[in-house]
Amino acid sequence: VSEVSQSPSFAEVLAARRMCRDFLDRPIDPDVLDRVLRAAFRGPAAGNTDALDLLVLRGEHTAEYWEVTLPAAQREGFRWPGLLAAPVLVVPLVRADSYVERYAAPDKARTGLGTAQDAWGVPYWYIDGGAAVMALLLAAEADGLGALLFGQFDHEQAVASRFGVPSDRRALGTIALGHPAPGGRRPSASARRAPTDPASRIHVERW
Ligand SMILES: Cc1cc2nc3c(=O)[nH]c(=O)nc-3n(C[C@H](O)[C@H](O)[C@H](O)COP(=O)(O)O)c2cc1C
């Protein structure tokens, strides 16, 4: 009997996506991983600027990441021990200067954004980076994987130097990817906050 697997609809993927903080110690199929990583490059980008890179750590290389950011001596009492089982860690990186350079081009120069990063009231590199992350998270969900985007906080520099990231890149955080352990989508304290009713935030015609 052949098993016909049906892809979930976009609405199902969007509704099902929750952060996962507990993973099975099981690798991700390389084709699936490739598909999920490539999804990040399907996000919109201001000026179609090409400023995103992904640092991908697989298998035993993830242990190097954890050595840097959560040394063994600090692991006791860590709230999400199953996070360390994630078989893949992805660090999305953005290069702000790519936007400055792009907006100095003749078709964008009139914006005045092609002079320096601090000319940007709204840093599009973080907007586009967020869209890339969301595309990746949804692609992971669509393929039955769990994912968590978490902050690097004061480890950004140490992670960058450990893995050779050029100094003009900013890490948006780290995305753990893998097969969810049963109950792996147990919500964090943040996710348990009462959900906002979108209707109260959608301001039609006037705020
Ligand atoms: C920019 C960003 C940073 C986040 N950082 C962390 C983090 O450091 N640790 C963590 O456990 N969750 C982190 N989260 C996950 C949020 O807590 C989570 O998305 C939120 O509570 C809503 O839950 P849901 O994504 O499962 O729907 C982060 C999410 C975003 C978008």
PDB file of C-alpha atoms and ligand atoms in Angstrom:
ATOM      1  CA  VAL A   1       0.000   0.000   0.000  1.00  0.00           C
ATOM      2  CA  SER A   2       1.550   3.271  -1.000  1.00  0.00           C
ATOM      3  CA  GLU A   3       1.225   6.039   1.472  1.00  0.00           C
ATOM      4  CA  VAL A   4       0.151   9.280  -0.084  1.00  0.00           C
ATOM      5  CA  SER A   5       1.329  12.152   2.055  1.00  0.00           C
ATOM      6  CA  GLN A   6      -0.531  15.326   1.463  1.00  0.00           C
ATOM      7  CA  SER A   7       1.186  18.642   2.021  1.00  0.00           C
ATOM      8  CA  PRO A   8      -0.512  20.778   4.632  1.00  0.00           C
ATOM      9  CA  SER A   9      -2.181  23.916   3.360  1.00  0.00           C
ATOM     10  CA  PHE A  10      -0.612  27.297   4.029  1.00  0.00           C
ATOM     11  CA  ALA A  11      -3.364  28.053   6.572  1.00  0.00           C
ATOM     12  CA  GLU A  12      -2.599  24.807   8.406  1.00  0.00           C
ATOM     13  CA  VAL A  13       1.125  25.503   8.474  1.00  0.00           C
ATOM     14  CA  LEU A  14       0.603  29.043   9.739  1.00  0.00           C
ATOM     15  CA  ALA A  15      -1.823  27.907  12.444  1.00  0.00           C
ATOM     16  CA  ALA A  16       0.393  25.024  13.582  1.00  0.00           C
ATOM     17  CA  ARG A  17       3.712  26.849  13.837  1.00  0.00           C
ATOM     18  CA  ARG A  18       4.865  27.228  17.422  1.00  0.00           C
ATOM     19  CA  MET A  19       8.397  27.330  18.696  1.00  0.00           C
ATOM     20  CA  CYS A  20       9.817  23.938  19.634  1.00  0.00           C
ATOM     21  CA  ARG A  21      12.379  23.705  22.456  1.00  0.00           C
ATOM     22  CA  ASP A  22      12.777  19.940  22.791  1.00  0.00           C
ATOM     23  CA  PHE A  23      14.126  17.773  19.973  1.00  0.00           C
ATOM     24  CA  LEU A  24      14.707  14.127  19.178  1.00  0.00           C
ATOM     25  CA  ASP A  25      18.302  13.075  18.660  1.00  0.00           C
ATOM     26  CA  ARG A  26      17.606  12.285  15.019  1.00  0.00           C
ATOM     27  CA  PRO A  27      19.165  13.837  11.923  1.00  0.00           C
ATOM     28  CA  ILE A  28      17.231  15.837   9.352  1.00  0.00           C
ATOM     29  CA  ASP A  29      17.039  14.349   5.873  1.00  0.00           C
ATOM     30  CA  PRO A  30      19.515  16.376   3.762  1.00  0.00           C
ATOM     31  CA  ASP A  31      16.939  17.142   1.047  1.00  0.00           C
ATOM     32  CA  VAL A  32      14.484  18.410   3.631  1.00  0.00           C
ATOM     33  CA  LEU A  33      17.179  20.536   5.254  1.00  0.00           C
ATOM     34  CA  ASP A  34      18.152  21.982   1.898  1.00  0.00           C
ATOM     35  CA  ARG A  35      14.533  22.883   1.161  1.00  0.00           C
ATOM     36  CA  VAL A  36      14.085  24.540   4.543  1.00  0.00           C
ATOM     37  CA  LEU A  37      17.317  26.543   4.249  1.00  0.00           C
ATOM     38  CA  ARG A  38      16.468  27.704   0.741  1.00  0.00           C
ATOM     39  CA  ALA A  39      13.100  28.967   1.950  1.00  0.00           C
ATOM     40  CA  ALA A  40      14.932  31.745   3.813  1.00  0.00           C
ATOM     41  CA  PHE A  41      15.938  33.170   0.451  1.00  0.00           C
ATOM     42  CA  ARG A  42      12.328  33.380  -0.692  1.00  0.00           C
ATOM     43  CA  GLY A  43      11.609  36.339   1.561  1.00  0.00           C
ATOM     44  CA  PRO A  44      11.160  39.838   0.201  1.00  0.00           C
ATOM     45  CA  ALA A  45      14.184  42.138   0.312  1.00  0.00           C
ATOM     46  CA  ALA A  46      14.206  45.902  -0.022  1.00  0.00           C
ATOM     47  CA  GLY A  47      15.775  46.869  -3.326  1.00  0.00           C
ATOM     48  CA  ASN A  48      16.186  43.131  -3.871  1.00  0.00           C
ATOM     49  CA  THR A  49      19.358  43.527  -1.846  1.00  0.00           C
ATOM     50  CA  ASP A  50      21.356  40.358  -1.425  1.00  0.00           C
ATOM     51  CA  ALA A  51      22.434  40.571   2.179  1.00  0.00           C
ATOM     52  CA  LEU A  52      21.513  37.319   3.872  1.00  0.00           C
ATOM     53  CA  ASP A  53      23.819  34.435   4.755  1.00  0.00           C
ATOM     54  CA  LEU A  54      23.112  31.353   6.819  1.00  0.00           C
ATOM     55  CA  LEU A  55      25.710  29.670   8.998  1.00  0.00           C
ATOM     56  CA  VAL A  56      24.595  26.036   9.287  1.00  0.00           C
ATOM     57  CA  LEU A  57      25.946  23.736  12.002  1.00  0.00           C
ATOM     58  CA  ARG A  58      25.057  20.070  11.746  1.00  0.00           C
ATOM     59  CA  GLY A  59      25.523  16.996  13.896  1.00  0.00           C
ATOM     60  CA  GLU A  60      28.500  17.116  16.204  1.00  0.00           C
ATOM     61  CA  HIS A  61      29.320  20.684  15.133  1.00  0.00           C
ATOM     62  CA  THR A  62      26.318  21.892  17.105  1.00  0.00           C
ATOM     63  CA  ALA A  63      28.216  20.903  20.260  1.00  0.00           C
ATOM     64  CA  GLU A  64      30.828  23.563  19.429  1.00  0.00           C
ATOM     65  CA  TYR A  65      28.075  26.173  19.403  1.00  0.00           C
ATOM     66  CA  TRP A  66      26.807  25.075  22.803  1.00  0.00           C
ATOM     67  CA  GLU A  67      30.337  25.032  24.237  1.00  0.00           C
ATOM     68  CA  VAL A  68      30.597  28.705  23.336  1.00  0.00           C
ATOM     69  CA  THR A  69      27.143  29.856  24.443  1.00  0.00           C
ATOM     70  CA  LEU A  70      26.224  27.434  27.236  1.00  0.00           C
ATOM     71  CA  PRO A  71      29.341  25.811  28.681  1.00  0.00           C
ATOM     72  CA  ALA A  72      28.766  22.424  30.362  1.00  0.00           C
ATOM     73  CA  ALA A  73      29.255  23.919  33.816  1.00  0.00           C
ATOM     74  CA  GLN A  74      26.244  26.189  33.285  1.00  0.00           C
ATOM     75  CA  ARG A  75      23.862  23.549  31.977  1.00  0.00           C
ATOM     76  CA  GLU A  76      22.525  22.337  35.279  1.00  0.00           C
ATOM     77  CA  GLY A  77      19.064  23.722  35.723  1.00  0.00           C
ATOM     78  CA  PHE A  78      18.847  24.901  32.105  1.00  0.00           C
ATOM     79  CA  ARG A  79      15.151  25.059  31.358  1.00  0.00           C
ATOM     80  CA  TRP A  80      15.232  23.477  27.907  1.00  0.00           C
ATOM     81  CA  PRO A  81      17.778  20.618  27.975  1.00  0.00           C
ATOM     82  CA  GLY A  82      16.152  19.038  24.898  1.00  0.00           C
ATOM     83  CA  LEU A  83      17.145  22.117  22.900  1.00  0.00           C
ATOM     84  CA  LEU A  84      20.732  20.862  22.868  1.00  0.00           C
ATOM     85  CA  ALA A  85      19.615  17.729  20.999  1.00  0.00           C
ATOM     86  CA  ALA A  86      18.630  19.749  17.915  1.00  0.00           C
ATOM     87  CA  PRO A  87      20.592  18.206  15.027  1.00  0.00           C
ATOM     88  CA  VAL A  88      20.915  21.506  13.177  1.00  0.00           C
ATOM     89  CA  LEU A  89      21.554  25.095  14.238  1.00  0.00           C
ATOM     90  CA  VAL A  90      21.173  27.888  11.714  1.00  0.00           C
ATOM     91  CA  VAL A  91      22.511  31.384  12.310  1.00  0.00           C
ATOM     92  CA  PRO A  92      20.894  33.913   9.938  1.00  0.00           C
ATOM     93  CA  LEU A  93      23.307  36.772   9.274  1.00  0.00           C
ATOM     94  CA  VAL A  94      22.677  40.116   7.633  1.00  0.00           C
ATOM     95  CA  ARG A  95      25.067  42.656   6.147  1.00  0.00           C
ATOM     96  CA  ALA A  96      23.797  46.202   6.649  1.00  0.00           C
ATOM     97  CA  ASP A  97      26.352  47.751   4.307  1.00  0.00           C
ATOM     98  CA  SER A  98      24.851  45.803   1.412  1.00  0.00           C
ATOM     99  CA  TYR A  99      21.750  47.983   1.799  1.00  0.00           C
ATOM    100  CA  VAL A 100      23.772  51.187   1.942  1.00  0.00           C
ATOM    101  CA  GLU A 101      25.586  50.134  -1.220  1.00  0.00           C
ATOM    102  CA  ARG A 102      22.380  49.107  -2.974  1.00  0.00           C
ATOM    103  CA  TYR A 103      20.640  52.382  -2.094  1.00  0.00           C
ATOM    104  CA  ALA A 104      23.565  54.381  -3.437  1.00  0.00           C
ATOM    105  CA  ALA A 105      22.798  52.937  -6.898  1.00  0.00           C
ATOM    106  CA  PRO A 106      21.269  55.357  -9.425  1.00  0.00           C
ATOM    107  CA  ASP A 107      17.713  53.966  -9.094  1.00  0.00           C
ATOM    108  CA  LYS A 108      17.728  54.423  -5.293  1.00  0.00           C
ATOM    109  CA  ALA A 109      20.083  57.305  -4.618  1.00  0.00           C
ATOM    110  CA  ARG A 110      17.268  59.850  -4.279  1.00  0.00           C
ATOM    111  CA  THR A 111      16.176  58.085  -1.056  1.00  0.00           C
ATOM    112  CA  GLY A 112      19.306  59.396   0.666  1.00  0.00           C
ATOM    113  CA  LEU A 113      19.804  55.963   2.221  1.00  0.00           C
ATOM    114  CA  GLY A 114      22.912  55.215   0.238  1.00  0.00           C
ATOM    115  CA  THR A 115      25.150  57.330   2.443  1.00  0.00           C
ATOM    116  CA  ALA A 116      25.467  55.476   5.756  1.00  0.00           C
ATOM    117  CA  GLN A 117      23.684  52.963   7.980  1.00  0.00           C
ATOM    118  CA  ASP A 118      22.533  55.676  10.371  1.00  0.00           C
ATOM    119  CA  ALA A 119      20.570  57.354   7.577  1.00  0.00           C
ATOM    120  CA  TRP A 120      18.122  54.492   7.916  1.00  0.00           C
ATOM    121  CA  GLY A 121      15.289  55.246  10.348  1.00  0.00           C
ATOM    122  CA  VAL A 122      13.997  51.748   9.778  1.00  0.00           C
ATOM    123  CA  PRO A 123      16.867  49.297   9.216  1.00  0.00           C
ATOM    124  CA  TYR A 124      15.591  47.188   6.351  1.00  0.00           C
ATOM    125  CA  TRP A 125      18.258  44.545   6.960  1.00  0.00           C
ATOM    126  CA  TYR A 126      16.427  43.478  10.112  1.00  0.00           C
ATOM    127  CA  ILE A 127      13.027  43.600   8.402  1.00  0.00           C
ATOM    128  CA  ASP A 128      14.210  41.443   5.521  1.00  0.00           C
ATOM    129  CA  GLY A 129      16.072  39.205   7.944  1.00  0.00           C
ATOM    130  CA  GLY A 130      12.878  38.695   9.937  1.00  0.00           C
ATOM    131  CA  ALA A 131      10.974  37.816   6.780  1.00  0.00           C
ATOM    132  CA  ALA A 132      13.697  35.305   5.881  1.00  0.00           C
ATOM    133  CA  VAL A 133      13.470  33.752   9.332  1.00  0.00           C
ATOM    134  CA  MET A 134       9.689  33.472   9.091  1.00  0.00           C
ATOM    135  CA  ALA A 135       9.900  31.821   5.670  1.00  0.00           C
ATOM    136  CA  LEU A 136      12.380  29.320   7.092  1.00  0.00           C
ATOM    137  CA  LEU A 137      10.212  28.654  10.170  1.00  0.00           C
ATOM    138  CA  LEU A 138       7.150  28.035   8.019  1.00  0.00           C
ATOM    139  CA  ALA A 139       9.077  25.778   5.655  1.00  0.00           C
ATOM    140  CA  ALA A 140      10.273  23.773   8.656  1.00  0.00           C
ATOM    141  CA  GLU A 141       6.712  23.451   9.921  1.00  0.00           C
ATOM    142  CA  ALA A 142       5.483  22.385   6.487  1.00  0.00           C
ATOM    143  CA  ASP A 143       8.068  19.597   6.508  1.00  0.00           C
ATOM    144  CA  GLY A 144       7.057  18.416   9.983  1.00  0.00           C
ATOM    145  CA  LEU A 145      10.123  19.841  11.704  1.00  0.00           C
ATOM    146  CA  GLY A 146      10.261  21.835  14.901  1.00  0.00           C
ATOM    147  CA  ALA A 147      12.201  25.073  15.175  1.00  0.00           C
ATOM    148  CA  LEU A 148      13.149  27.700  17.725  1.00  0.00           C
ATOM    149  CA  LEU A 149      14.517  31.141  17.014  1.00  0.00           C
ATOM    150  CA  PHE A 150      16.416  32.296  20.060  1.00  0.00           C
ATOM    151  CA  GLY A 151      18.681  35.208  20.852  1.00  0.00           C
ATOM    152  CA  GLN A 152      22.459  35.111  20.954  1.00  0.00           C
ATOM    153  CA  PHE A 153      22.545  38.012  23.394  1.00  0.00           C
ATOM    154  CA  ASP A 154      26.122  38.668  24.537  1.00  0.00           C
ATOM    155  CA  HIS A 155      27.475  35.579  22.728  1.00  0.00           C
ATOM    156  CA  GLU A 156      27.218  37.079  19.247  1.00  0.00           C
ATOM    157  CA  GLN A 157      30.901  38.017  19.049  1.00  0.00           C
ATOM    158  CA  ALA A 158      32.120  34.711  20.463  1.00  0.00           C
ATOM    159  CA  VAL A 159      29.968  32.698  18.044  1.00  0.00           C
ATOM    160  CA  ALA A 160      31.140  34.829  15.105  1.00  0.00           C
ATOM    161  CA  SER A 161      34.795  34.348  15.895  1.00  0.00           C
ATOM    162  CA  ARG A 162      34.428  30.622  16.620  1.00  0.00           C
ATOM    163  CA  PHE A 163      32.864  29.999  13.202  1.00  0.00           C
ATOM    164  CA  GLY A 164      34.698  32.591  11.106  1.00  0.00           C
ATOM    165  CA  VAL A 165      31.795  34.954  10.462  1.00  0.00           C
ATOM    166  CA  PRO A 166      33.019  38.193   8.812  1.00  0.00           C
ATOM    167  CA  SER A 167      32.917  41.215  11.104  1.00  0.00           C
ATOM    168  CA  ASP A 168      30.417  43.129   8.947  1.00  0.00           C
ATOM    169  CA  ARG A 169      27.640  40.606   9.589  1.00  0.00           C
ATOM    170  CA  ARG A 170      25.037  40.775  12.361  1.00  0.00           C
ATOM    171  CA  ALA A 171      23.475  37.572  13.655  1.00  0.00           C
ATOM    172  CA  LEU A 172      19.701  37.778  14.027  1.00  0.00           C
ATOM    173  CA  GLY A 173      19.796  34.959  16.576  1.00  0.00           C
ATOM    174  CA  THR A 174      20.015  31.208  16.166  1.00  0.00           C
ATOM    175  CA  ILE A 175      17.426  28.786  14.824  1.00  0.00           C
ATOM    176  CA  ALA A 176      17.421  25.268  16.262  1.00  0.00           C
ATOM    177  CA  LEU A 177      15.906  22.763  13.844  1.00  0.00           C
ATOM    178  CA  GLY A 178      14.949  19.128  14.229  1.00  0.00           C
ATOM    179  CA  HIS A 179      12.288  16.556  14.778  1.00  0.00           C
ATOM    180  CA  PRO A 180      10.179  17.639  17.733  1.00  0.00           C
ATOM    181  CA  ALA A 181      10.254  15.431  20.812  1.00  0.00           C
ATOM    182  CA  PRO A 182       6.773  14.482  22.067  1.00  0.00           C
ATOM    183  CA  GLY A 183       5.543  17.634  23.779  1.00  0.00           C
ATOM    184  CA  GLY A 184       8.434  19.603  22.254  1.00  0.00           C
ATOM    185  CA  ARG A 185       6.143  22.477  21.475  1.00  0.00           C
ATOM    186  CA  ARG A 186       5.427  22.948  25.182  1.00  0.00           C
ATOM    187  CA  PRO A 187       4.937  26.711  25.290  1.00  0.00           C
ATOM    188  CA  SER A 188       7.397  29.002  27.023  1.00  0.00           C
ATOM    189  CA  ALA A 189       6.226  31.483  29.650  1.00  0.00           C
ATOM    190  CA  SER A 190       6.108  34.098  26.886  1.00  0.00           C
ATOM    191  CA  ALA A 191       3.932  31.977  24.627  1.00  0.00           C
ATOM    192  CA  ARG A 192       1.488  31.408  27.482  1.00  0.00           C
ATOM    193  CA  ARG A 193       0.672  35.105  27.639  1.00  0.00           C
ATOM    194  CA  ALA A 194      -2.917  35.728  26.709  1.00  0.00           C
ATOM    195  CA  PRO A 195      -3.176  35.955  22.946  1.00  0.00           C
ATOM    196  CA  THR A 196      -3.965  39.322  21.447  1.00  0.00           C
ATOM    197  CA  ASP A 197      -7.200  39.490  19.553  1.00  0.00           C
ATOM    198  CA  PRO A 198      -5.972  40.702  16.151  1.00  0.00           C
ATOM    199  CA  ALA A 199      -9.251  42.590  15.729  1.00  0.00           C
ATOM    200  CA  SER A 200      -8.140  44.954  18.509  1.00  0.00           C
ATOM    201  CA  ARG A 201      -4.924  45.707  16.622  1.00  0.00           C
ATOM    202  CA  ILE A 202      -6.252  46.086  13.111  1.00  0.00           C
ATOM    203  CA  HIS A 203      -7.120  49.729  12.650  1.00  0.00           C
ATOM    204  CA  VAL A 204      -9.298  50.137   9.611  1.00  0.00           C
ATOM    205  CA  GLU A 205      -9.705  53.619   8.083  1.00  0.00           C
ATOM    206  CA  ARG A 206      -8.308  55.365  11.186  1.00  0.00           C
ATOM    207  CA  TRP A 207      -6.456  54.362  14.401  1.00  0.00           C
TER     208      TRP A 207
HETATM  209  C1  LIG B   1      13.308  37.816  17.700  1.00  0.00           C
HETATM  210  C2  LIG B   1      12.868  36.672  18.576  1.00  0.00           C
HETATM  211  C3  LIG B   1      13.679  36.257  19.612  1.00  0.00           C
HETATM  212  C4  LIG B   1      13.291  35.203  20.419  1.00  0.00           C
HETATM  213  N1  LIG B   1      14.142  34.798  21.401  1.00  0.00           N
HETATM  214  C5  LIG B   1      13.825  33.721  22.137  1.00  0.00           C
HETATM  215  C6  LIG B   1      14.751  33.215  23.087  1.00  0.00           C
HETATM  216  O1  LIG B   1      15.857  33.742  23.262  1.00  0.00           O
HETATM  217  N2  LIG B   1      14.398  32.114  23.785  1.00  0.00           N
HETATM  218  C7  LIG B   1      13.194  31.494  23.600  1.00  0.00           C
HETATM  219  O2  LIG B   1      12.937  30.494  24.267  1.00  0.00           O
HETATM  220  N3  LIG B   1      12.278  31.954  22.701  1.00  0.00           N
HETATM  221  C8  LIG B   1      12.581  33.036  21.960  1.00  0.00           C
HETATM  222  N4  LIG B   1      11.696  33.489  21.023  1.00  0.00           N
HETATM  223  C9  LIG B   1      10.414  32.799  20.835  1.00  0.00           C
HETATM  224  C10 LIG B   1       9.216  33.585  21.402  1.00  0.00           C
HETATM  225  O3  LIG B   1       9.186  33.467  22.805  1.00  0.00           O
HETATM  226  C11 LIG B   1       7.936  33.013  20.781  1.00  0.00           C
HETATM  227  O4  LIG B   1       7.966  33.210  19.389  1.00  0.00           O
HETATM  228  C12 LIG B   1       6.664  33.660  21.339  1.00  0.00           C
HETATM  229  O5  LIG B   1       6.528  33.398  22.709  1.00  0.00           O
HETATM  230  C13 LIG B   1       5.402  33.190  20.625  1.00  0.00           C
HETATM  231  O6  LIG B   1       5.334  31.776  20.663  1.00  0.00           O
HETATM  232  P1  LIG B   1       5.245  30.890  19.318  1.00  0.00           P
HETATM  233  O7  LIG B   1       6.330  31.370  18.386  1.00  0.00           O
HETATM  234  O8  LIG B   1       5.486  29.494  19.802  1.00  0.00           O
HETATM  235  O9  LIG B   1       3.896  31.101  18.732  1.00  0.00           O
HETATM  236  C14 LIG B   1      12.061  34.554  20.212  1.00  0.00           C
HETATM  237  C15 LIG B   1      11.239  34.972  19.152  1.00  0.00           C
HETATM  238  C16 LIG B   1      11.636  35.991  18.335  1.00  0.00           C
HETATM  239  C17 LIG B   1      10.736  36.398  17.193  1.00  0.00           C
END
